[in-house]
Amino acid sequence: MKKTFRLFAIAIIISTPFILGSCLGLNDTEKRTTEIEKAELNEAIAKLHSLGYNVDTTALGVYYVISKAGTGPFPKTGDTCSVIYAGYFLNGTIFDASYYHNIDSIWEFSYKENDLIPGFDDGIALLNKGAKADIIIPSSLAYGPSGNIGIPPYTPIIFTLKMKNLRPKAR
């Protein structure tokens, strides 16, 4: 319940200006630009900072908030990651989640050996076993100017992530 409340709180905090913009027709797909995206990201990050969240940025440009530290090593290429995730737009609308695809909600994949968006790989690199984080991925590290099915062009996305397990590749 606490996790759900935190997630919804972050989504609502970030989404308030965008819901209003959407009602006014300001977020139409054809009108989205990098400038609009940058303004949305800057406003969302500033709002999170003003509410006391410690938002940091990776070298690649993914924004993140670690809500629970994990233990052990961080993923290396070929390691098996067992992750629970949910993907959202800045307005709080969910577009994907591991529980859509897996009965136990856990998605397993080989780190950096699957065809994933660069921002997701960069966010996963922050997690060791038991860690939880929220990451905000700019469109340049996600689906960019062309978007993807259900994801408009120049749209940043948020993932809530929990690393349930991390198994090293036999080396």
Coordinates of N, CA, C and O in Angstrom, one line a residue:
M1 N 0.8 -1.2 0.0 CA 0.0 0.0 0.0 C 0.9 1.3 0.0 O 0.6 2.2 -0.7
K2 N 1.9 1.2 0.8 CA 2.8 2.4 0.9 C 3.5 2.6 -0.4 O 3.7 3.7 -0.9
K3 N 3.9 1.5 -1.1 CA 4.6 1.6 -2.4 C 3.6 2.2 -3.4 O 4.0 3.1 -4.2
T4 N 2.4 1.8 -3.4 CA 1.4 2.3 -4.4 C 1.1 3.7 -4.1 O 1.1 4.5 -5.1
F5 N 1.0 4.1 -2.9 CA 0.8 5.5 -2.6 C 2.0 6.4 -3.0 O 1.8 7.4 -3.6
R6 N 3.2 5.9 -2.8 CA 4.4 6.7 -3.2 C 4.4 6.9 -4.7 O 4.6 7.9 -5.3
L7 N 4.1 5.8 -5.5 CA 4.1 5.8 -6.9 C 3.0 6.8 -7.4 O 3.3 7.6 -8.3
F8 N 1.8 6.7 -6.8 CA 0.7 7.6 -7.3 C 1.1 9.1 -6.9 O 0.8 10.0 -7.6
A9 N 1.7 9.3 -5.8 CA 2.1 10.6 -5.3 C 3.1 11.2 -6.3 O 2.9 12.3 -6.7
I10 N 4.1 10.4 -6.7 CA 5.0 10.9 -7.7 C 4.4 11.2 -9.0 O 4.6 12.3 -9.6
A11 N 3.5 10.3 -9.5 CA 2.8 10.5 -10.8 C 1.9 11.8 -10.7 O 1.9 12.5 -11.7
I12 N 1.2 12.0 -9.6 CA 0.3 13.1 -9.5 C 1.1 14.4 -9.4 O 0.8 15.4 -10.1
I13 N 2.2 14.4 -8.7 CA 3.1 15.6 -8.5 C 3.6 16.0 -9.9 O 3.5 17.2 -10.3
I14 N 4.0 15.0 -10.7 CA 4.6 15.3 -12.0 C 3.5 15.7 -13.0 O 3.7 16.5 -13.8
S15 N 2.3 15.1 -12.9 CA 1.3 15.2 -13.9 C 0.5 16.4 -13.9 O -0.1 16.8 -14.9
T16 N 0.3 17.1 -12.7 CA -0.6 18.2 -12.6 C -0.5 19.2 -13.8 O -1.5 19.5 -14.4
P17 N 0.7 19.7 -14.1 CA 0.7 20.7 -15.2 C 0.4 20.1 -16.5 O -0.1 20.8 -17.4
F18 N 0.6 18.8 -16.7 CA 0.4 18.2 -18.0 C -1.0 17.8 -18.2 O -1.5 17.8 -19.4
I19 N -1.7 17.5 -17.2 CA -3.2 17.2 -17.3 C -3.9 18.4 -17.8 O -4.7 18.4 -18.7
L20 N -3.5 19.6 -17.1 CA -4.1 20.8 -17.5 C -3.8 21.1 -19.0 O -4.6 21.5 -19.8
G21 N -2.5 20.9 -19.4 CA -2.1 21.2 -20.7 C -2.8 20.3 -21.7 O -3.2 20.7 -22.8
S22 N -3.0 19.1 -21.3 CA -3.8 18.1 -22.2 C -5.2 18.6 -22.4 O -5.7 18.5 -23.5
C23 N -5.8 19.0 -21.3 CA -7.2 19.5 -21.4 C -7.3 20.7 -22.4 O -8.3 20.9 -23.0
L24 N -6.2 21.5 -22.5 CA -6.2 22.7 -23.3 C -5.7 22.3 -24.7 O -5.6 23.2 -25.6
G25 N -5.4 21.0 -25.0 CA -5.0 20.6 -26.3 C -3.5 20.9 -26.6 O -3.1 21.0 -27.7
L26 N -2.7 21.1 -25.5 CA -1.3 21.5 -25.7 C -0.4 20.3 -25.9 O 0.8 20.5 -26.3
N27 N -0.9 19.1 -25.7 CA 0.0 17.9 -25.8 C -0.3 17.0 -27.0 O -0.1 15.8 -27.0
D28 N -0.9 17.6 -28.1 CA -1.2 16.8 -29.2 C 0.1 16.2 -29.8 O 1.1 16.9 -29.9
T29 N 0.0 15.0 -30.3 CA 1.2 14.3 -30.8 C 1.9 15.1 -31.9 O 3.1 15.2 -31.9
E30 N 1.2 15.7 -32.8 CA 1.8 16.4 -33.9 C 2.6 17.7 -33.4 O 3.5 18.1 -34.0
K31 N 2.2 18.2 -32.3 CA 2.8 19.4 -31.8 C 3.9 19.2 -30.8 O 4.6 20.1 -30.4
R32 N 4.2 17.9 -30.4 CA 5.3 17.7 -29.5 C 6.6 17.9 -30.1 O 6.9 17.6 -31.2
T33 N 7.5 18.6 -29.3 CA 8.8 18.9 -29.8 C 9.8 18.7 -28.7 O 9.4 18.5 -27.5
T34 N 11.1 18.8 -29.0 CA 12.1 18.6 -27.9 C 12.0 19.7 -26.9 O 12.2 19.5 -25.7
E35 N 11.6 20.9 -27.3 CA 11.5 22.1 -26.4 C 10.4 21.8 -25.4 O 10.5 22.1 -24.2
I36 N 9.2 21.3 -25.9 CA 8.1 21.0 -25.0 C 8.5 19.9 -24.0 O 8.3 20.0 -22.8
E37 N 9.2 18.9 -24.5 CA 9.7 17.8 -23.6 C 10.6 18.3 -22.6 O 10.5 18.0 -21.4
K38 N 11.6 19.1 -23.0 CA 12.5 19.7 -22.0 C 11.8 20.5 -20.9 O 12.2 20.4 -19.7
A39 N 10.9 21.3 -21.3 CA 10.1 22.1 -20.4 C 9.4 21.2 -19.4 O 9.3 21.5 -18.2
E40 N 8.7 20.1 -19.9 CA 8.0 19.2 -19.1 C 9.0 18.5 -18.1 O 8.6 18.4 -16.9
L41 N 10.1 18.1 -18.6 CA 11.1 17.4 -17.7 C 11.6 18.3 -16.6 O 11.7 18.0 -15.4
N42 N 12.0 19.6 -17.0 CA 12.5 20.5 -16.1 C 11.5 20.8 -15.0 O 11.8 20.9 -13.8
E43 N 10.2 21.0 -15.4 CA 9.2 21.3 -14.4 C 8.9 20.1 -13.5 O 8.8 20.3 -12.2
A44 N 8.9 18.9 -14.0 CA 8.7 17.7 -13.2 C 9.8 17.5 -12.2 O 9.6 17.3 -11.0
I45 N 11.1 17.7 -12.6 CA 12.2 17.5 -11.8 C 12.2 18.6 -10.7 O 12.5 18.3 -9.5
A46 N 12.0 19.8 -11.1 CA 12.0 20.9 -10.1 C 10.9 20.7 -9.0 O 11.1 20.9 -7.9
K47 N 9.7 20.2 -9.5 CA 8.6 19.9 -8.5 C 9.1 18.8 -7.5 O 8.8 18.9 -6.3
L48 N 9.7 17.7 -8.1 CA 10.1 16.7 -7.2 C 11.2 17.2 -6.2 O 11.1 16.8 -5.0
H49 N 12.1 18.0 -6.6 CA 13.1 18.6 -5.7 C 12.4 19.4 -4.7 O 12.8 19.3 -3.5
S50 N 11.5 20.2 -5.1 CA 10.8 21.1 -4.1 C 10.0 20.3 -3.0 O 9.8 20.8 -2.0
L51 N 9.7 19.1 -3.4 CA 8.9 18.2 -2.4 C 9.9 17.4 -1.6 O 9.4 16.5 -0.8
G52 N 11.2 17.6 -1.8 CA 12.2 16.9 -0.9 C 12.7 15.6 -1.5 O 13.5 14.9 -0.8
Y53 N 12.3 15.2 -2.7 CA 12.9 14.0 -3.4 C 14.3 14.3 -3.8 O 14.6 15.4 -4.3
N54 N 15.2 13.4 -3.6 CA 16.6 13.5 -4.0 C 16.7 12.9 -5.4 O 16.9 11.7 -5.6
V55 N 16.6 13.8 -6.4 CA 16.6 13.3 -7.8 C 18.0 13.5 -8.3 O 18.6 14.6 -8.2
D56 N 18.6 12.4 -8.8 CA 20.0 12.5 -9.4 C 19.9 12.1 -10.9 O 18.8 11.8 -11.4
T57 N 21.0 12.2 -11.6 CA 21.0 11.9 -13.0 C 22.2 11.1 -13.3 O 23.3 11.3 -12.8
T58 N 22.0 10.1 -14.1 CA 23.2 9.2 -14.6 C 24.0 10.0 -15.6 O 23.5 11.0 -16.1
A59 N 25.2 9.5 -15.9 CA 26.0 10.1 -16.9 C 25.3 10.2 -18.3 O 25.5 11.1 -19.1
L60 N 24.5 9.2 -18.6 CA 23.7 9.1 -19.8 C 22.6 10.1 -19.9 O 22.2 10.6 -21.0
G61 N 22.0 10.5 -18.7 CA 20.9 11.5 -18.7 C 19.6 11.0 -18.2 O 18.6 11.6 -18.4
V62 N 19.6 9.8 -17.5 CA 18.4 9.3 -16.9 C 18.3 9.9 -15.5 O 19.3 9.8 -14.7
Y63 N 17.1 10.4 -15.1 CA 16.9 10.9 -13.8 C 16.4 9.8 -12.9 O 15.7 8.9 -13.4
Y64 N 16.8 9.8 -11.6 CA 16.4 8.7 -10.8 C 16.3 9.1 -9.3 O 16.9 10.0 -8.9
V65 N 15.4 8.3 -8.6 CA 15.3 8.4 -7.2 C 15.4 7.0 -6.7 O 14.6 6.1 -7.0
I66 N 16.4 6.7 -5.8 CA 16.5 5.4 -5.2 C 15.7 5.5 -3.9 O 15.9 6.3 -3.0
S67 N 14.7 4.6 -3.8 CA 13.8 4.6 -2.7 C 14.2 3.5 -1.7 O 13.9 3.6 -0.5
K68 N 15.0 2.5 -2.1 CA 15.5 1.5 -1.2 C 16.8 0.9 -1.8 O 16.9 0.5 -3.0
A69 N 17.8 1.0 -1.0 CA 19.1 0.4 -1.4 C 19.1 -1.1 -1.3 O 18.4 -1.7 -0.5
G70 N 19.8 -1.7 -2.3 CA 19.9 -3.2 -2.3 C 21.2 -3.6 -1.7 O 21.9 -2.9 -1.1
T71 N 21.5 -4.9 -2.0 CA 22.7 -5.5 -1.5 C 23.4 -6.2 -2.6 O 22.8 -6.7 -3.5
G72 N 24.7 -6.4 -2.5 CA 25.5 -7.2 -3.4 C 25.9 -6.4 -4.7 O 25.8 -5.2 -4.7
P73 N 26.3 -7.1 -5.7 CA 26.9 -6.5 -6.9 C 25.8 -5.9 -7.7 O 24.6 -6.2 -7.6
F74 N 26.2 -5.0 -8.6 CA 25.3 -4.4 -9.6 C 25.4 -5.2 -10.9 O 26.4 -5.9 -11.1
P75 N 24.4 -5.1 -11.8 CA 24.5 -6.0 -13.0 C 25.6 -5.7 -13.9 O 26.0 -4.6 -14.1
K76 N 26.1 -6.8 -14.5 CA 27.1 -6.8 -15.6 C 26.5 -7.5 -16.8 O 25.6 -8.3 -16.7
T77 N 27.0 -7.2 -17.9 CA 26.5 -7.8 -19.2 C 26.4 -9.3 -19.0 O 27.3 -10.0 -18.6
G78 N 25.2 -9.8 -19.4 CA 24.9 -11.2 -19.4 C 24.3 -11.7 -18.1 O 23.8 -12.8 -18.0
D79 N 24.4 -10.9 -17.0 CA 23.7 -11.3 -15.7 C 22.2 -11.4 -15.9 O 21.6 -10.7 -16.7
T80 N 21.6 -12.3 -15.2 CA 20.1 -12.5 -15.2 C 19.5 -11.6 -14.2 O 19.7 -11.7 -13.0
C81 N 18.7 -10.6 -14.7 CA 18.0 -9.7 -13.8 C 16.5 -10.1 -13.7 O 15.9 -10.5 -14.7
S82 N 16.0 -10.2 -12.4 CA 14.6 -10.5 -12.2 C 14.0 -9.2 -11.6 O 14.4 -8.8 -10.5
V83 N 13.2 -8.6 -12.4 CA 12.7 -7.3 -12.1 C 11.2 -7.2 -12.1 O 10.5 -7.9 -12.9
I84 N 10.6 -6.4 -11.2 CA 9.2 -6.0 -11.2 C 9.2 -4.6 -11.7 O 10.0 -3.8 -11.1
Y85 N 8.5 -4.2 -12.7 CA 8.5 -2.9 -13.2 C 7.1 -2.4 -13.6 O 6.2 -3.2 -13.9
A86 N 6.9 -1.1 -13.7 CA 5.7 -0.5 -14.2 C 6.2 0.7 -15.0 O 7.0 1.5 -14.5
G87 N 5.6 1.0 -16.2 CA 6.0 2.1 -17.0 C 4.9 3.1 -17.1 O 3.7 2.7 -17.3
Y88 N 5.2 4.4 -16.9 CA 4.2 5.4 -16.9 C 4.6 6.6 -17.8 O 5.8 6.8 -18.0
F89 N 3.6 7.4 -18.2 CA 3.9 8.7 -18.8 C 3.9 9.7 -17.6 O 3.5 9.4 -16.5
L90 N 4.4 10.9 -17.9 CA 4.5 11.9 -16.8 C 3.1 12.2 -16.3 O 3.0 12.7 -15.1
N91 N 2.0 12.0 -17.0 CA 0.7 12.3 -16.5 C 0.1 11.2 -15.6 O -1.0 11.2 -15.2
G92 N 0.9 10.1 -15.4 CA 0.5 9.1 -14.5 C -0.1 7.9 -15.2 O -0.4 6.9 -14.6
T93 N -0.4 8.0 -16.5 CA -1.0 6.9 -17.2 C 0.0 5.8 -17.4 O 1.1 6.0 -17.9
I94 N -0.4 4.5 -17.0 CA 0.5 3.4 -17.2 C 0.4 2.9 -18.6 O -0.6 2.9 -19.3
F95 N 1.6 2.5 -19.2 CA 1.6 2.0 -20.5 C 2.1 0.6 -20.6 O 1.9 -0.1 -21.6
D96 N 2.8 0.1 -19.5 CA 3.3 -1.3 -19.5 C 3.6 -1.6 -18.1 O 3.9 -0.7 -17.3
A97 N 3.6 -2.9 -17.8 CA 4.0 -3.4 -16.4 C 4.3 -4.9 -16.5 O 3.7 -5.6 -17.4
S98 N 5.2 -5.3 -15.7 CA 5.6 -6.7 -15.7 C 4.4 -7.6 -15.3 O 4.3 -8.7 -15.8
Y99 N 3.5 -7.1 -14.5 CA 2.4 -8.0 -14.2 C 1.4 -8.1 -15.3 O 0.6 -9.0 -15.3
Y100 N 1.5 -7.4 -16.4 CA 0.7 -7.6 -17.6 C 1.2 -8.9 -18.3 O 0.5 -9.5 -19.0
H101 N 2.5 -9.2 -18.1 CA 3.1 -10.3 -18.9 C 3.5 -11.6 -18.1 O 3.7 -12.6 -18.7
N102 N 3.5 -11.4 -16.8 CA 4.0 -12.6 -16.0 C 3.1 -12.7 -14.8 O 2.8 -11.8 -14.0
I103 N 2.7 -14.0 -14.5 CA 1.8 -14.3 -13.4 C 2.4 -13.8 -12.1 O 1.7 -13.2 -11.3
D104 N 3.7 -14.0 -11.9 CA 4.3 -13.5 -10.6 C 4.8 -12.1 -10.7 O 5.5 -11.6 -9.7
S105 N 4.6 -11.4 -11.7 CA 5.0 -10.0 -12.0 C 6.5 -9.9 -12.2 O 7.0 -8.8 -12.3
I106 N 7.2 -10.9 -12.2 CA 8.7 -10.8 -12.3 C 9.1 -11.1 -13.8 O 8.7 -12.1 -14.3
W107 N 9.8 -10.2 -14.3 CA 10.3 -10.3 -15.7 C 11.8 -10.6 -15.6 O 12.6 -9.9 -14.9
E108 N 12.3 -11.7 -16.2 CA 13.7 -12.0 -16.2 C 14.3 -11.7 -17.6 O 13.6 -12.0 -18.6
F109 N 15.5 -11.2 -17.6 CA 16.2 -10.9 -18.9 C 17.7 -10.8 -18.6 O 18.1 -10.7 -17.5
S110 N 18.4 -11.0 -19.7 CA 19.9 -10.9 -19.6 C 20.3 -9.5 -19.8 O 20.0 -8.9 -20.9
Y111 N 21.0 -8.9 -18.8 CA 21.3 -7.5 -18.8 C 22.2 -7.2 -20.0 O 23.2 -7.9 -20.3
K112 N 21.8 -6.2 -20.8 CA 22.5 -5.7 -22.0 C 22.6 -6.7 -23.1 O 23.4 -6.5 -24.0
E113 N 21.9 -7.8 -23.0 CA 21.8 -8.8 -24.1 C 20.5 -8.8 -24.7 O 20.2 -9.6 -25.6
N114 N 19.5 -8.0 -24.3 CA 18.2 -7.9 -24.8 C 18.1 -6.5 -25.5 O 18.9 -5.6 -25.2
D115 N 17.2 -6.4 -26.5 CA 17.1 -5.2 -27.2 C 16.2 -4.2 -26.5 O 15.0 -4.2 -26.7
L116 N 16.7 -3.5 -25.5 CA 15.9 -2.6 -24.7 C 16.3 -1.2 -24.9 O 17.4 -0.9 -25.5
I117 N 15.5 -0.3 -24.6 CA 15.9 1.2 -24.8 C 17.1 1.5 -23.9 O 17.2 1.0 -22.8
P118 N 17.9 2.4 -24.3 CA 19.1 2.7 -23.6 C 18.9 3.2 -22.2 O 19.6 2.9 -21.2
G119 N 17.8 4.0 -22.0 CA 17.5 4.5 -20.7 C 17.1 3.5 -19.7 O 17.4 3.6 -18.5
F120 N 16.5 2.4 -20.2 CA 16.1 1.3 -19.3 C 17.3 0.6 -18.8 O 17.5 0.3 -17.6
D121 N 18.2 0.2 -19.7 CA 19.5 -0.4 -19.3 C 20.2 0.5 -18.3 O 20.8 0.0 -17.4
D122 N 20.3 1.8 -18.6 CA 21.0 2.7 -17.7 C 20.4 2.7 -16.3 O 21.1 2.7 -15.3
G123 N 19.1 2.7 -16.2 CA 18.4 2.6 -15.0 C 18.6 1.3 -14.2 O 18.8 1.3 -13.0
I124 N 18.6 0.2 -14.9 CA 18.8 -1.1 -14.3 C 20.2 -1.2 -13.7 O 20.4 -1.8 -12.7
A125 N 21.2 -0.5 -14.3 CA 22.5 -0.5 -13.8 C 22.6 0.1 -12.4 O 23.6 -0.2 -11.7
L126 N 21.6 0.8 -12.0 CA 21.6 1.4 -10.6 C 21.2 0.5 -9.5 O 21.2 0.8 -8.3
L127 N 20.7 -0.7 -9.9 CA 20.0 -1.6 -9.0 C 20.8 -2.9 -8.7 O 21.2 -3.6 -9.6
N128 N 20.9 -3.2 -7.4 CA 21.4 -4.5 -7.0 C 20.2 -5.2 -6.4 O 19.1 -4.6 -6.3
K129 N 20.4 -6.4 -5.9 CA 19.3 -7.2 -5.3 C 18.6 -6.5 -4.2 O 19.2 -6.0 -3.3
G130 N 17.3 -6.4 -4.4 CA 16.4 -5.8 -3.4 C 16.2 -4.3 -3.5 O 15.4 -3.7 -2.8
A131 N 17.0 -3.6 -4.4 CA 16.9 -2.2 -4.6 C 15.6 -1.8 -5.3 O 15.1 -2.6 -6.1
K132 N 15.1 -0.6 -5.0 CA 13.9 0.0 -5.6 C 14.2 1.4 -6.1 O 14.9 2.1 -5.4
A133 N 13.7 1.7 -7.3 CA 14.0 3.1 -7.8 C 12.9 3.5 -8.7 O 12.2 2.6 -9.3
D134 N 12.8 4.8 -8.9 CA 11.9 5.4 -10.0 C 12.9 6.1 -10.9 O 13.8 6.8 -10.5
I135 N 12.8 5.8 -12.2 CA 13.6 6.4 -13.2 C 12.8 7.2 -14.2 O 11.7 6.8 -14.5
I136 N 13.2 8.4 -14.6 CA 12.6 9.2 -15.6 C 13.5 9.2 -16.8 O 14.7 9.7 -16.7
I137 N 13.0 8.7 -17.9 CA 13.9 8.5 -19.1 C 13.4 9.6 -20.2 O 12.3 9.5 -20.7
P138 N 14.3 10.5 -20.6 CA 14.0 11.4 -21.6 C 13.8 10.6 -23.0 O 14.4 9.5 -23.1
S139 N 13.0 11.2 -23.9 CA 12.7 10.5 -25.1 C 14.0 10.1 -25.9 O 14.0 9.1 -26.6
S140 N 15.0 10.9 -25.8 CA 16.3 10.6 -26.5 C 16.9 9.3 -26.1 O 17.7 8.7 -26.9
L141 N 16.5 8.8 -24.9 CA 17.0 7.5 -24.4 C 15.9 6.5 -24.4 O 16.0 5.4 -23.8
A142 N 14.8 6.8 -25.0 CA 13.6 5.9 -25.1 C 13.2 5.8 -26.6 O 13.8 5.1 -27.3
Y143 N 12.1 6.4 -26.9 CA 11.5 6.2 -28.3 C 11.6 7.4 -29.2 O 11.2 7.4 -30.3
G144 N 12.3 8.5 -28.7 CA 12.7 9.6 -29.6 C 11.6 10.3 -30.4 O 10.4 10.3 -30.0
P145 N 12.0 10.9 -31.5 CA 11.1 11.7 -32.3 C 10.0 10.8 -33.1 O 9.0 11.4 -33.5
S146 N 10.2 9.5 -33.2 CA 9.2 8.7 -33.9 C 8.2 8.1 -32.9 O 7.1 7.6 -33.3
G147 N 8.5 8.0 -31.6 CA 7.6 7.4 -30.7 C 7.6 5.9 -30.9 O 8.5 5.3 -31.5
N148 N 6.6 5.2 -30.4 CA 6.4 3.8 -30.5 C 4.9 3.5 -30.4 O 4.2 4.4 -30.0
I149 N 4.5 2.3 -30.5 CA 3.0 2.0 -30.4 C 2.5 2.5 -29.1 O 3.0 2.0 -28.0
G150 N 1.6 3.5 -29.1 CA 1.1 4.0 -27.9 C 1.9 5.0 -27.1 O 1.5 5.6 -26.1
I151 N 3.1 5.3 -27.6 CA 4.0 6.3 -27.0 C 4.3 7.4 -28.0 O 4.9 7.1 -29.1
P152 N 3.8 8.6 -27.8 CA 4.0 9.7 -28.7 C 5.4 10.1 -28.9 O 6.2 9.8 -28.0
P153 N 5.7 10.8 -30.0 CA 7.1 11.3 -30.2 C 7.5 12.2 -29.0 O 6.6 12.9 -28.4
Y154 N 8.8 12.3 -28.8 CA 9.3 13.3 -27.8 C 8.6 13.1 -26.4 O 8.3 14.1 -25.8
T155 N 8.4 11.9 -26.0 CA 7.7 11.7 -24.7 C 8.6 11.0 -23.7 O 9.0 9.9 -23.9
P156 N 8.9 11.7 -22.6 CA 9.7 11.0 -21.5 C 8.8 10.0 -20.8 O 7.6 10.1 -20.8
I157 N 9.4 9.0 -20.3 CA 8.7 7.9 -19.6 C 9.3 7.6 -18.2 O 10.5 7.9 -18.0
I158 N 8.5 7.1 -17.3 CA 8.9 6.8 -16.0 C 8.7 5.3 -15.8 O 7.8 4.7 -16.2
F159 N 9.7 4.7 -15.1 CA 9.6 3.3 -14.6 C 9.8 3.3 -13.1 O 10.7 3.9 -12.6
T160 N 9.0 2.5 -12.5 CA 9.2 2.1 -11.1 C 9.8 0.7 -11.2 O 9.3 -0.1 -11.9
L161 N 10.9 0.5 -10.6 CA 11.7 -0.7 -10.7 C 12.0 -1.3 -9.3 O 12.3 -0.6 -8.4
K162 N 11.9 -2.7 -9.3 CA 12.4 -3.4 -8.1 C 13.2 -4.6 -8.6 O 12.7 -5.4 -9.3
M163 N 14.5 -4.7 -8.2 CA 15.4 -5.8 -8.5 C 15.1 -6.9 -7.5 O 15.6 -6.8 -6.4
K164 N 14.3 -7.9 -7.9 CA 14.0 -9.0 -7.0 C 15.2 -9.9 -6.8 O 15.5 -10.5 -5.8
N165 N 15.9 -10.2 -7.9 CA 17.1 -11.0 -7.9 C 18.1 -10.7 -9.0 O 17.7 -10.1 -10.0
L166 N 19.3 -11.0 -8.8 CA 20.4 -10.8 -9.8 C 21.3 -12.0 -9.7 O 21.9 -12.2 -8.7
R167 N 21.3 -12.7 -10.8 CA 22.2 -13.9 -10.9 C 23.3 -13.6 -11.8 O 23.1 -13.3 -13.0
P168 N 24.5 -13.7 -11.4 CA 25.7 -13.5 -12.2 C 25.8 -14.5 -13.3 O 25.4 -15.7 -13.1
K169 N 26.2 -14.1 -14.5 CA 26.5 -15.0 -15.6 C 27.8 -15.8 -15.2 O 28.7 -15.3 -14.6
A170 N 27.7 -17.1 -15.6 CA 28.9 -17.9 -15.4 C 30.1 -17.3 -16.3 O 29.9 -17.2 -17.5
R171 N 31.1 -17.0 -15.7 CA 32.2 -16.3 -16.4 C 33.4 -17.2 -16.5 O 33.8 -18.0 -15.8

